[in-house]
XYZ file of C-alpha atoms in Angstrom:
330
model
C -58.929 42.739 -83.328
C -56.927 39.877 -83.321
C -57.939 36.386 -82.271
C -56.262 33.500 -80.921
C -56.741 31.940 -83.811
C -54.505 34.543 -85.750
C -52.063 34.209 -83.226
C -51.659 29.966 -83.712
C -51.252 30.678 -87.037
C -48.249 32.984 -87.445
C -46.592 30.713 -84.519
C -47.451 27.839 -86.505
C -49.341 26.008 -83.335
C -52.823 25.233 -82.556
C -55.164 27.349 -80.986
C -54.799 25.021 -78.082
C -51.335 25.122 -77.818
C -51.566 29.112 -77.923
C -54.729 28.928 -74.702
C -51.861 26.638 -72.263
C -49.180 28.945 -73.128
C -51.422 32.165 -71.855
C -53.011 30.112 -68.981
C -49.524 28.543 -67.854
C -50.943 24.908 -68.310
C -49.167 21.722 -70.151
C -45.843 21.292 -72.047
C -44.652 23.775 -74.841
C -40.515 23.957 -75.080
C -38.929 26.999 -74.357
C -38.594 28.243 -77.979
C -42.426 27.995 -78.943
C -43.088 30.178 -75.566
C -41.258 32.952 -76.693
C -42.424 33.041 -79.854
C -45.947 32.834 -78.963
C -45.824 35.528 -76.648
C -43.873 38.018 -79.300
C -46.418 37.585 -81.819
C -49.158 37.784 -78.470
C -47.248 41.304 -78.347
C -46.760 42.248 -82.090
C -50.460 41.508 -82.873
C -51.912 43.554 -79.902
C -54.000 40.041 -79.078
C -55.894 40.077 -75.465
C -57.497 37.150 -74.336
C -60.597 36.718 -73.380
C -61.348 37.818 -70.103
C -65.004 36.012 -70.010
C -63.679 33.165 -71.525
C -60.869 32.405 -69.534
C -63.489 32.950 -66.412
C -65.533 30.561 -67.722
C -62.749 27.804 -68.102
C -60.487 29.085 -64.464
C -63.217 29.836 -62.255
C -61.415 33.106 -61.617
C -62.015 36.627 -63.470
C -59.496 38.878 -61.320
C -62.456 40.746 -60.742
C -63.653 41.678 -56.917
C -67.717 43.028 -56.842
C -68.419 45.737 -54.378
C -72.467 46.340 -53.759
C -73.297 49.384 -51.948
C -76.295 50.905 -51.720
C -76.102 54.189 -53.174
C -73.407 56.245 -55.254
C -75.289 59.383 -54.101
C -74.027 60.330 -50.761
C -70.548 60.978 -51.169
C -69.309 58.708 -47.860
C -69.649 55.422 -50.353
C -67.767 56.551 -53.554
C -65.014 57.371 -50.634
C -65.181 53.871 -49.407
C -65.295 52.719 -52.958
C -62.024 54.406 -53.705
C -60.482 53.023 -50.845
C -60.963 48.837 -52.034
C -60.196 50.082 -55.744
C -56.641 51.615 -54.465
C -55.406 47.945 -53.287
C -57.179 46.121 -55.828
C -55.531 47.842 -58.485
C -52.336 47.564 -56.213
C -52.568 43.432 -57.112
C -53.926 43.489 -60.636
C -57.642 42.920 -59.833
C -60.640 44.796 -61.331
C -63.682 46.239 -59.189
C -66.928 45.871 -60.728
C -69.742 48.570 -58.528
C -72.944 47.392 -57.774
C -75.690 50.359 -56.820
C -78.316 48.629 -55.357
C -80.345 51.403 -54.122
C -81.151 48.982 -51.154
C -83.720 47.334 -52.841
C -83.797 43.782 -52.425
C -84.240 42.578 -56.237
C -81.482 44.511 -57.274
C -79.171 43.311 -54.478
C -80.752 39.310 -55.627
C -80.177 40.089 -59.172
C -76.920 41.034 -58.856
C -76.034 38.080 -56.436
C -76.966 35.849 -59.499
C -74.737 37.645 -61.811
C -71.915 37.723 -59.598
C -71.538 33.899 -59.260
C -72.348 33.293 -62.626
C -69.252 35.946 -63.684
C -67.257 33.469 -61.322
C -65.879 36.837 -59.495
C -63.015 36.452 -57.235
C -64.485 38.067 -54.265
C -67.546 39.831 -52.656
C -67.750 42.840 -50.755
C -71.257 44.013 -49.567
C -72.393 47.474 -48.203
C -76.551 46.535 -48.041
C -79.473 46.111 -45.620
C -81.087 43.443 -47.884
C -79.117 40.985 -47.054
C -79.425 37.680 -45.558
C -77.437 34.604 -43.574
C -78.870 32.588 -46.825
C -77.227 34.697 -49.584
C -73.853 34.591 -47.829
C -73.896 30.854 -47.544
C -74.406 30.451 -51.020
C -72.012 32.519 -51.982
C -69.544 30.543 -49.479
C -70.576 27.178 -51.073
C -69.853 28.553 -54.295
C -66.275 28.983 -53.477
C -66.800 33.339 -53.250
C -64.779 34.714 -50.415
C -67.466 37.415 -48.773
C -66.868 40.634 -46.556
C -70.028 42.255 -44.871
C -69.364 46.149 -44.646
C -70.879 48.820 -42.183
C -74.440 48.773 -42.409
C -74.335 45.208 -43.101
C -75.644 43.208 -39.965
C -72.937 41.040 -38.614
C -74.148 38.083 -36.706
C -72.898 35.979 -39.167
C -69.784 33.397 -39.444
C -68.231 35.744 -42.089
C -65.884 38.397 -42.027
C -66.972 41.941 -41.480
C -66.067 45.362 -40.853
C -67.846 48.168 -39.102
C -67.283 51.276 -37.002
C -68.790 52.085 -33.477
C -71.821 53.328 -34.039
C -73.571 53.508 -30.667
C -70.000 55.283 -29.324
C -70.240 57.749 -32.214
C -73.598 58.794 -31.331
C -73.033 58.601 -27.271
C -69.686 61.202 -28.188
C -72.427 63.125 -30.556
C -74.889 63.784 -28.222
C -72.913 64.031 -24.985
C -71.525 67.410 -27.027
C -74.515 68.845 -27.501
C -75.313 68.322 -23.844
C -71.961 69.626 -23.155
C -72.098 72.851 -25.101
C -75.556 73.564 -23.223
C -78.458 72.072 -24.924
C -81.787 71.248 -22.835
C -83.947 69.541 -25.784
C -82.049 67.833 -27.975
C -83.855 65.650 -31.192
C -82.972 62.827 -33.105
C -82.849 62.743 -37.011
C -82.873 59.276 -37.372
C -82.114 56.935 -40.535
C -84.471 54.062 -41.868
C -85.655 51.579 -39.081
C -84.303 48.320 -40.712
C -80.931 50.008 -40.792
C -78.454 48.512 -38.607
C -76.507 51.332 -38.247
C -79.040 53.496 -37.982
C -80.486 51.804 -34.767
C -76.952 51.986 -33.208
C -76.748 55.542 -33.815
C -80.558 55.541 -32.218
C -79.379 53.895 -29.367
C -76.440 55.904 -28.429
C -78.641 58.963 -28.520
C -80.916 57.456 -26.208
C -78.212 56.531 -23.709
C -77.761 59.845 -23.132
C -81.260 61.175 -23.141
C -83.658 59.054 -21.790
C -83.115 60.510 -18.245
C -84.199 63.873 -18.727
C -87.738 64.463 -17.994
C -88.434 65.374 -21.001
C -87.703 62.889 -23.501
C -89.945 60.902 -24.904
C -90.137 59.440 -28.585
C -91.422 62.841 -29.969
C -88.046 63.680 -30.273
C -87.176 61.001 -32.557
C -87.885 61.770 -36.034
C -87.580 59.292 -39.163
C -85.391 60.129 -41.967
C -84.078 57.865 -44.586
C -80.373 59.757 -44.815
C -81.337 62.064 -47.984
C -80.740 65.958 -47.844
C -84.732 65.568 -48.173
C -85.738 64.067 -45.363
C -83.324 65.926 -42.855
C -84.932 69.133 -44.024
C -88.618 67.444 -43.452
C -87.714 66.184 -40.234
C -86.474 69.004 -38.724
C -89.167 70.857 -39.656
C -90.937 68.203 -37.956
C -89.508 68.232 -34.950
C -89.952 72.216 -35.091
C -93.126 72.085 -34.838
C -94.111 69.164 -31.857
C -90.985 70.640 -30.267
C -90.799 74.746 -30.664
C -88.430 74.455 -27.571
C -85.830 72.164 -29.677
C -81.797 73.606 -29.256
C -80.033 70.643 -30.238
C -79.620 68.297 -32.937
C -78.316 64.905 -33.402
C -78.406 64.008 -37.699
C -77.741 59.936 -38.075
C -75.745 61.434 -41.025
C -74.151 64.286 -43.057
C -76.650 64.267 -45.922
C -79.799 65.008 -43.642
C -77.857 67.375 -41.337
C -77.313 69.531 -44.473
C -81.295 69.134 -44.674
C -82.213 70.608 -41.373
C -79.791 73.718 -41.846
C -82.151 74.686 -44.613
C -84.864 73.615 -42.412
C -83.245 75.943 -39.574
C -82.807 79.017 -41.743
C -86.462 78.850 -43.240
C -88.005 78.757 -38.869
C -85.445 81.643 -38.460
C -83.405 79.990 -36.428
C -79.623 81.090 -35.732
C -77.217 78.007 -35.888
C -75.185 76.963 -33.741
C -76.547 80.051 -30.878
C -80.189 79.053 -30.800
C -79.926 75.272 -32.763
C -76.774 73.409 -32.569
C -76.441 70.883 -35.183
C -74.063 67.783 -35.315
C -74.000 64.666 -38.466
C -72.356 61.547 -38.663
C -70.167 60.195 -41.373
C -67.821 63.040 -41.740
C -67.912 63.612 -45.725
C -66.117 66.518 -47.361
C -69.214 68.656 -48.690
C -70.015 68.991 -44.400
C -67.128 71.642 -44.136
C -68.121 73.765 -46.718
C -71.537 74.339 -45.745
C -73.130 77.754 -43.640
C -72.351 76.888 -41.290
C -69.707 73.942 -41.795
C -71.343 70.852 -39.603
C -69.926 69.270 -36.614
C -69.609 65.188 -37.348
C -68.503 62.128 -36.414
C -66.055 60.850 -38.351
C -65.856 57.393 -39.822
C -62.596 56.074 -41.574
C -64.190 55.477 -45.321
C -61.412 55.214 -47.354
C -59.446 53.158 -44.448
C -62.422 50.794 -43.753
C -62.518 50.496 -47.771
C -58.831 49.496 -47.847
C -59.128 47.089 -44.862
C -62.226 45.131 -46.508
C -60.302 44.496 -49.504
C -57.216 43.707 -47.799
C -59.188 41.144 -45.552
C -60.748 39.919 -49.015
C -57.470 39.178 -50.040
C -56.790 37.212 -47.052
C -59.638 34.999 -47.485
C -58.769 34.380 -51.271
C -55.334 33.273 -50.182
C -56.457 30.946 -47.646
C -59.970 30.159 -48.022
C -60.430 27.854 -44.160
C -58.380 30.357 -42.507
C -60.574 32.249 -39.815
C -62.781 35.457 -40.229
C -62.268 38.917 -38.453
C -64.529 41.095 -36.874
C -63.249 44.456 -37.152
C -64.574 47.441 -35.420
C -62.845 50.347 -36.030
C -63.251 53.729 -33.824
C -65.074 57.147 -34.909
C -63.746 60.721 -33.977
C -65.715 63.958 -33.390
C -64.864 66.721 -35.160
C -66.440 70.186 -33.955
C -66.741 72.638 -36.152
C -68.876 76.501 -36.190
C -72.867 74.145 -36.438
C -72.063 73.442 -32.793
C -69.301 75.823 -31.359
C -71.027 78.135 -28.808
């Protein structure tokens, strides 16, 4: 591979003279340009890239941590912020954190030592404190989704509490008298929206109470152990409100396995609206959240920030849609 060095000394020039000439910095006359840059060319030389990081500040890389590459709404997201990125030249290095909060610190570290151009974060274990720092050390920052957002940085989210209110206000529209909760991890933000707009509708009825709330932790898994949970304080149960896709495919296993016929004698909606939840037996009713769109609006916000670093941030919420399909058509 050819160094720098190799390349000074067919153009006759210093290494030096060779680093300005890629970095656009100092005098070199026209003539010495060229020629640097055609043997650049005819050698096959690449600079760099840590190096030239180290000395700019900037790596024309953007970091995106999310907190698992396992259910299928991230990598969707994911693909979304890659699409512009690419689009201007810039490189996306994925963080999997698996929500864990050493990973998420560890990676932190590494990011502003790497002297990325940009942060965006998809994680619970996150705090005021680790966005500051990475203001104060120049890194634009967008929160994402399930990020909390009572902070003075940009973020972008959907509706939550409306998807679940629309989610539930089906079931009760299609005929359901006990409807349950498959709920996600309680120091999930999103996960207590989605709690809440199932409660909005519910806690009326005479017989609600907080049996009817079970806690998942959004794996296939735990959907299938929670609803047969909820099967057994709740024999009664016809409805079924699954904080996402992943355990909603859980509890049709679940359902099966009790002998129960879905949608007739257990209706069944999700959240998140990922592909694999219309190819399922039944294919599951959802609420829909824009992934790839909220991916391509975090990185275009990103972008925003980078250009203007004091300009103000956005809060964007973006709206949800239900789509009905056979696990809750009666």
């Amino acid at each position: 591979m050819a160094t720098i060095r190799d390349v000074a000394a067919k153009a006759g020039v210093s290494a030096a003279t060779v680093s300005r000439i890629i970095n656009n910095k100092g005098q070199a006359t026209p003539e010495t340009i060229a020629r640097v840059h055609a043997i650049i060319k005819e050698l096959g030389y690449k600079p760099n890239v840590v190096a030239r990081s180290l000395t700019s500040r900037k790596s024309n890389t953007i970091a995106l941590l999310v907190p698992t590459i396992s259910n299928p709404f991230f990598p969707e997201l994911a693909r979304g912020v890659e699409d512009v990125a690419n689009s201007y030249g810039l490189n996306i290095f994925l963080c999997n954190t698996d929500d864990e909060r050493e990973k998420v610190n560890n990676y932190l570290v590494s990011l502003r030592e790497r002297y990325v151009d940009g942060v965006i974060i998809n994680s619970l274990n996150l705090t005021n404190e680790d966005l500051e720092e990475l203001h104060s050390n120049g890194i634009p920052t967008i929160t994402l989704d399930r990020t909390f957002s009572n902070h003075e940085f940009s973020s972008i989210s959907v509706k939550h509490r409306i998807g679940a209110q629309l989610a539930t206000k089906h079931l009760i529209d299609i005929g359901c008298k006990r409807i349950g909760l498959i709920r996600g991890p309680e120091d999930d933000f999103t996960a207590v929206q989605r709690m809440w707009g199932y409660r909005d509708y519910v806690k009326e009825f005479d017989w609600f109470d907080q049996s009817w709330i079970a806690l998942g932790d959004f794996s296939v898994k735990s959907g299938y152990l929670c609803m047969k949970e909820l099967f057994q304080r709740h024999p009664d149960i016809d409805g079924v409100f699954a904080s996402n896709d992943l355990m909603a495919i859980g509890l049709l296993k679940a359902a099966h396995e009790w002998g129960r016929k879905v949608p007739d004698e257990l209706a069944i909606i999700g959240f998140d609206g990922i592909d694999m939840s219309q190819y399922t037996n039944p294919p599951i009713s959802t609420i829909k959240q824009p992934s790839y769109e909220m991916g391509k609006m975090a990185m275009e916000e990103l972008l925003r920030l980078i250009k203007k670093p004091e300009s103000d941030c956005n809060k964007i919420e973006l709206d949800v849609e239900l789509i009905l399909r056979e696990s809750s058509m009666r």
